mmCIF file of C-alpha atoms in Angstrom:
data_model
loop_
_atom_site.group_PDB
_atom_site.id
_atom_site.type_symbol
_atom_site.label_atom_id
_atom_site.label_comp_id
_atom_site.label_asym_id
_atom_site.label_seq_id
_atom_site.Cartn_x
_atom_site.Cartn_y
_atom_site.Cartn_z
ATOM 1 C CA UNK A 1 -44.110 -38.186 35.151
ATOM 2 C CA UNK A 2 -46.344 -35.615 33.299
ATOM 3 C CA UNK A 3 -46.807 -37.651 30.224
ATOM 4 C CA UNK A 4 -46.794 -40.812 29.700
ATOM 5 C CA UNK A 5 -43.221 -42.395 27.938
ATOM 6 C CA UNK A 6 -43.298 -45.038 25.133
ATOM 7 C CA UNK A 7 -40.453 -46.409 25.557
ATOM 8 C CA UNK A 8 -37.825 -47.637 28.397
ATOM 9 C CA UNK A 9 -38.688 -46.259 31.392
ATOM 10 C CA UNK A 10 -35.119 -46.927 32.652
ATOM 11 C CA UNK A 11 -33.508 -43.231 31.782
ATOM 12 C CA UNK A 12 -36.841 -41.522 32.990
ATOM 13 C CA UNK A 13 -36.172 -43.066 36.533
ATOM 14 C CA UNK A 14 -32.696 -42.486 36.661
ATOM 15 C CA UNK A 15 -33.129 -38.856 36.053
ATOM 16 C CA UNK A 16 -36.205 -38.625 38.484
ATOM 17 C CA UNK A 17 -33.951 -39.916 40.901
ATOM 18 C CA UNK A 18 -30.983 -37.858 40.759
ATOM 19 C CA UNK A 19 -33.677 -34.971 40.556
ATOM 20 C CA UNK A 20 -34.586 -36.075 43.697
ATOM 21 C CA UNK A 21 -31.485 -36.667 45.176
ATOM 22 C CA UNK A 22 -30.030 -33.228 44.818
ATOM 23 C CA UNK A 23 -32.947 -32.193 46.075
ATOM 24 C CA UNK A 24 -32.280 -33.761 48.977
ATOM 25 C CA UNK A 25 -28.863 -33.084 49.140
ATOM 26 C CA UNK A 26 -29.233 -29.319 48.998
ATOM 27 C CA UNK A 27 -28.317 -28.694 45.670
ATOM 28 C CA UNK A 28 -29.761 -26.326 43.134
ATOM 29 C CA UNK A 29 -31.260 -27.959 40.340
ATOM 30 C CA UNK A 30 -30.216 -28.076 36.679
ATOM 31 C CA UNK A 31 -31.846 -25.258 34.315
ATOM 32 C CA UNK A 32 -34.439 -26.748 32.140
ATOM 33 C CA UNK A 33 -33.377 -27.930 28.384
ATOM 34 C CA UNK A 34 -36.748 -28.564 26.790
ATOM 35 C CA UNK A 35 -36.231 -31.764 24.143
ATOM 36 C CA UNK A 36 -38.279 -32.388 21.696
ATOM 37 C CA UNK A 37 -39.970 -36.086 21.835
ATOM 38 C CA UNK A 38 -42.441 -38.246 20.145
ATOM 39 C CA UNK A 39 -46.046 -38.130 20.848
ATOM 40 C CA UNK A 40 -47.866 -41.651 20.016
ATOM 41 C CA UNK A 41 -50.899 -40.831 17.519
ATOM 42 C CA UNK A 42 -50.076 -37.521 16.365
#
């Protein structure tokens, strides 16, 4: 993980892990979709 999350890690894993999966599996990976997210102390 680049940064680290304040919250539940649970969604974080799950999408590492299908990242990796397709990987895996051959398949191309999803365009990026920047989100915006919170930033503790700024």
């Amino acid at each position: 993980m680049p940064k680290m999350v304040s919250g539940n890690l649970n969604a974080p894993v799950i999408m590492m892990a299908e990242n990796i999966a397709d990987s895996i599996r051959g398949r191309a990976p999803l365009p990026p979709d920047p989100q915006p997210y919170y930033i503790a102390g700024s």
